Short mmCIF file of C-alpha atoms in Angstrom, two decimals:
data_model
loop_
_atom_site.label_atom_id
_atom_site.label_comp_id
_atom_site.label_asym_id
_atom_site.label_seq_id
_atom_site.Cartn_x
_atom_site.Cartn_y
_atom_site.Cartn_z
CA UNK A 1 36.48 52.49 -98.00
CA UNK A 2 36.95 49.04 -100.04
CA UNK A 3 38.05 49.26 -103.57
CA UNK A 4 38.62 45.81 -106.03
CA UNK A 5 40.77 46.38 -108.89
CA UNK A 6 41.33 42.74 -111.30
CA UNK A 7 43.73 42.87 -113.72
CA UNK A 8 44.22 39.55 -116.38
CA UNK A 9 47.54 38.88 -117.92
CA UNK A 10 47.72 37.00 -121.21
CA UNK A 11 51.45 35.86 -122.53
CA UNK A 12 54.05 33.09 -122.31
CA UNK A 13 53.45 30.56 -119.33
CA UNK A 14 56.77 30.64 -118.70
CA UNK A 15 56.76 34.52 -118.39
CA UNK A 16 53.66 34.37 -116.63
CA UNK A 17 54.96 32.10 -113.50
CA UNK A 18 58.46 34.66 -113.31
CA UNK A 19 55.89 37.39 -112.40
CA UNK A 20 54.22 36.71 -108.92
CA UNK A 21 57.98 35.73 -107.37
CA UNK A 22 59.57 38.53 -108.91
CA UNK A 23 56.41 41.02 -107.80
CA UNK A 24 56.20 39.34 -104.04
CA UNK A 25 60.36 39.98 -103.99
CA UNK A 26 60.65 42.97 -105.32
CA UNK A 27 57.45 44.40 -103.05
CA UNK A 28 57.77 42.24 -99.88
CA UNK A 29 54.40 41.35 -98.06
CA UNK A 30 53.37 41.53 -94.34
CA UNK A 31 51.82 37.84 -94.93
CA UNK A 32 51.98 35.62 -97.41
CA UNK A 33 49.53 32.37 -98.44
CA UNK A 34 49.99 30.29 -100.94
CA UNK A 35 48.01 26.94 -102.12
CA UNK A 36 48.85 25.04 -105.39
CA UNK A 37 45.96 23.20 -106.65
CA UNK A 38 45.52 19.26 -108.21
CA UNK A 39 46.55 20.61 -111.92
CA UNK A 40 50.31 20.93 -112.05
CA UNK A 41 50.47 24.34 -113.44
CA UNK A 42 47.48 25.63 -111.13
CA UNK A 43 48.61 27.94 -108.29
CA UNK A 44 46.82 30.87 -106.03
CA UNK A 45 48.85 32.99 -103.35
CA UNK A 46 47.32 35.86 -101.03
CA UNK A 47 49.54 38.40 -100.61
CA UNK A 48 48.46 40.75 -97.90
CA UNK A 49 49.95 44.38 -97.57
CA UNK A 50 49.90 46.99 -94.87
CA UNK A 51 50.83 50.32 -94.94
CA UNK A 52 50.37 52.93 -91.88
CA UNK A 53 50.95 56.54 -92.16
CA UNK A 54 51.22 57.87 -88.90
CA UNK A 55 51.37 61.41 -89.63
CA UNK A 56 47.24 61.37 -90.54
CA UNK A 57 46.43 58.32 -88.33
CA UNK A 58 45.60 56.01 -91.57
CA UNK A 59 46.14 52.30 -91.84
CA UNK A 60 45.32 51.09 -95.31
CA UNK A 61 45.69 47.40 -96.03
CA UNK A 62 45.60 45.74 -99.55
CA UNK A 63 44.92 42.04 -100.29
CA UNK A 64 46.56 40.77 -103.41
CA UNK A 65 45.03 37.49 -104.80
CA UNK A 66 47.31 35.84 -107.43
CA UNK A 67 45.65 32.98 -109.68
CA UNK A 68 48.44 31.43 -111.92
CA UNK A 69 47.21 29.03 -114.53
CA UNK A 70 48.77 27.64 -117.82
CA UNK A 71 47.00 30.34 -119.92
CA UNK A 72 46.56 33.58 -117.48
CA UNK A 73 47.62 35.64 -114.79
CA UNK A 74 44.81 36.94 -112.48
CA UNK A 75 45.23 39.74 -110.14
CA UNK A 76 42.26 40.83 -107.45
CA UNK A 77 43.84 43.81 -105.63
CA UNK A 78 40.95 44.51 -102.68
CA UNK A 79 42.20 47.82 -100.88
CA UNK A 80 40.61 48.08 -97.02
CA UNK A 81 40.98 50.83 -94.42
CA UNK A 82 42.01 54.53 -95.34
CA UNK A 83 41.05 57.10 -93.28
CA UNK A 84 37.63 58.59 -93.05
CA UNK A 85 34.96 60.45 -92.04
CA UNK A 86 34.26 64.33 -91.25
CA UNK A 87 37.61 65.35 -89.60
CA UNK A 88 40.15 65.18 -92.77
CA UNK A 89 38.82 62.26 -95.15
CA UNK A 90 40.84 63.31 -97.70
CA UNK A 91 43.58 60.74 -98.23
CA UNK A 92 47.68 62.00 -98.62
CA UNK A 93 48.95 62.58 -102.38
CA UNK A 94 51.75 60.10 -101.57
CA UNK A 95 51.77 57.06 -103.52
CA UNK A 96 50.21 54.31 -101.83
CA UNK A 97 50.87 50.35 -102.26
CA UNK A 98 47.93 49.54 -104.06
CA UNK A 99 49.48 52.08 -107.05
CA UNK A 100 52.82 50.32 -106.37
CA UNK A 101 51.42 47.17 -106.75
CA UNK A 102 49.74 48.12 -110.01
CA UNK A 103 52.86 50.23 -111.36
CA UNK A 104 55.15 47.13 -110.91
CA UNK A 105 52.34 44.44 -112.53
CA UNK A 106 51.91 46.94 -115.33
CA UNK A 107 55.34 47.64 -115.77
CA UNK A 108 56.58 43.87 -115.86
CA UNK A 109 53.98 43.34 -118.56
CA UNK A 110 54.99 45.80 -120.47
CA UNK A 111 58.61 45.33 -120.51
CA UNK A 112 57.92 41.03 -121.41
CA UNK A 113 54.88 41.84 -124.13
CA UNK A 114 52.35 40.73 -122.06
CA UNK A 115 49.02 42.03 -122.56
CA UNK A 116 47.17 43.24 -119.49
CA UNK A 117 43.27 43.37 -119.25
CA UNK A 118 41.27 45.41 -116.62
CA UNK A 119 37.92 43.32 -115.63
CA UNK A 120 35.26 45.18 -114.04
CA UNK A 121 32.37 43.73 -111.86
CA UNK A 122 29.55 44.14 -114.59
CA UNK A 123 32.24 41.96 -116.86
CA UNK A 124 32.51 39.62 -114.65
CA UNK A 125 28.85 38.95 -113.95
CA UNK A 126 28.13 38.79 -118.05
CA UNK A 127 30.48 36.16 -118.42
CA UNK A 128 29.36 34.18 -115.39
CA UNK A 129 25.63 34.45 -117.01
CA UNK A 130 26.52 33.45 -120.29
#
């Protein structure tokens, strides 16, 4: 089970560089990459989060890529692991950290007037063409 959820984040700058540290404090990481590129406001952290419920034997693991720039905020959320097949596939009802994730990115926005954007894969391959 893989999911990819991207999010863009139009605003401020200034507003958009206070939301990765306050997201990556707030919602603390198992690892943590970061890499800030020639540009002065160009920056891209990997954020990688693991959650284990032991009760159903299910290890899910999310992979946050963060690409700050001057203009946007882009979020690639890639969700790995889960538990499947025949015995039990269904998944708990518990909130999991790919929805906290999203809650708190969604939440910051709108509290600071940002305006979020949810990119699918066909988007992405249009605008790539064009």
């Amino acid at each position: 089970m893989s999911t990819i959820n991207k999010l863009v984040i139009y605003g401020p700058s200034g507003t958009l560089k206070r939301m990765p540290p306050s997201l990556l404090e707030d919602i603390q990481p198992k690892f943590l990459y970061e890499y800030e590129g020639s540009e002065e406001d160009d920056k891209v952290q990997v954020a990688v989060y693991e959650e284990y419920e032991k009760k159903i034997n299910s290890s899910l693991t999310l992979t946050c890529i963060i690409e700050n720039t001057s203009s946007e905020l882009r979020f690639e959320l890639v969700t790995t692991g889960g538990r499947m097949g025949f015995r039990g596939s269904s998944l708990s009802d518990e909130q999991t950290i790919e929805d906290d994730v999203t809650d708190y990115i969604l939440d910051f926005a709108k509290r600071y007037g940002l305006t979020v954007q949810e990119k699918s894969e066909q988007e992405e391959e249009t605008q790539e063409n064009s």
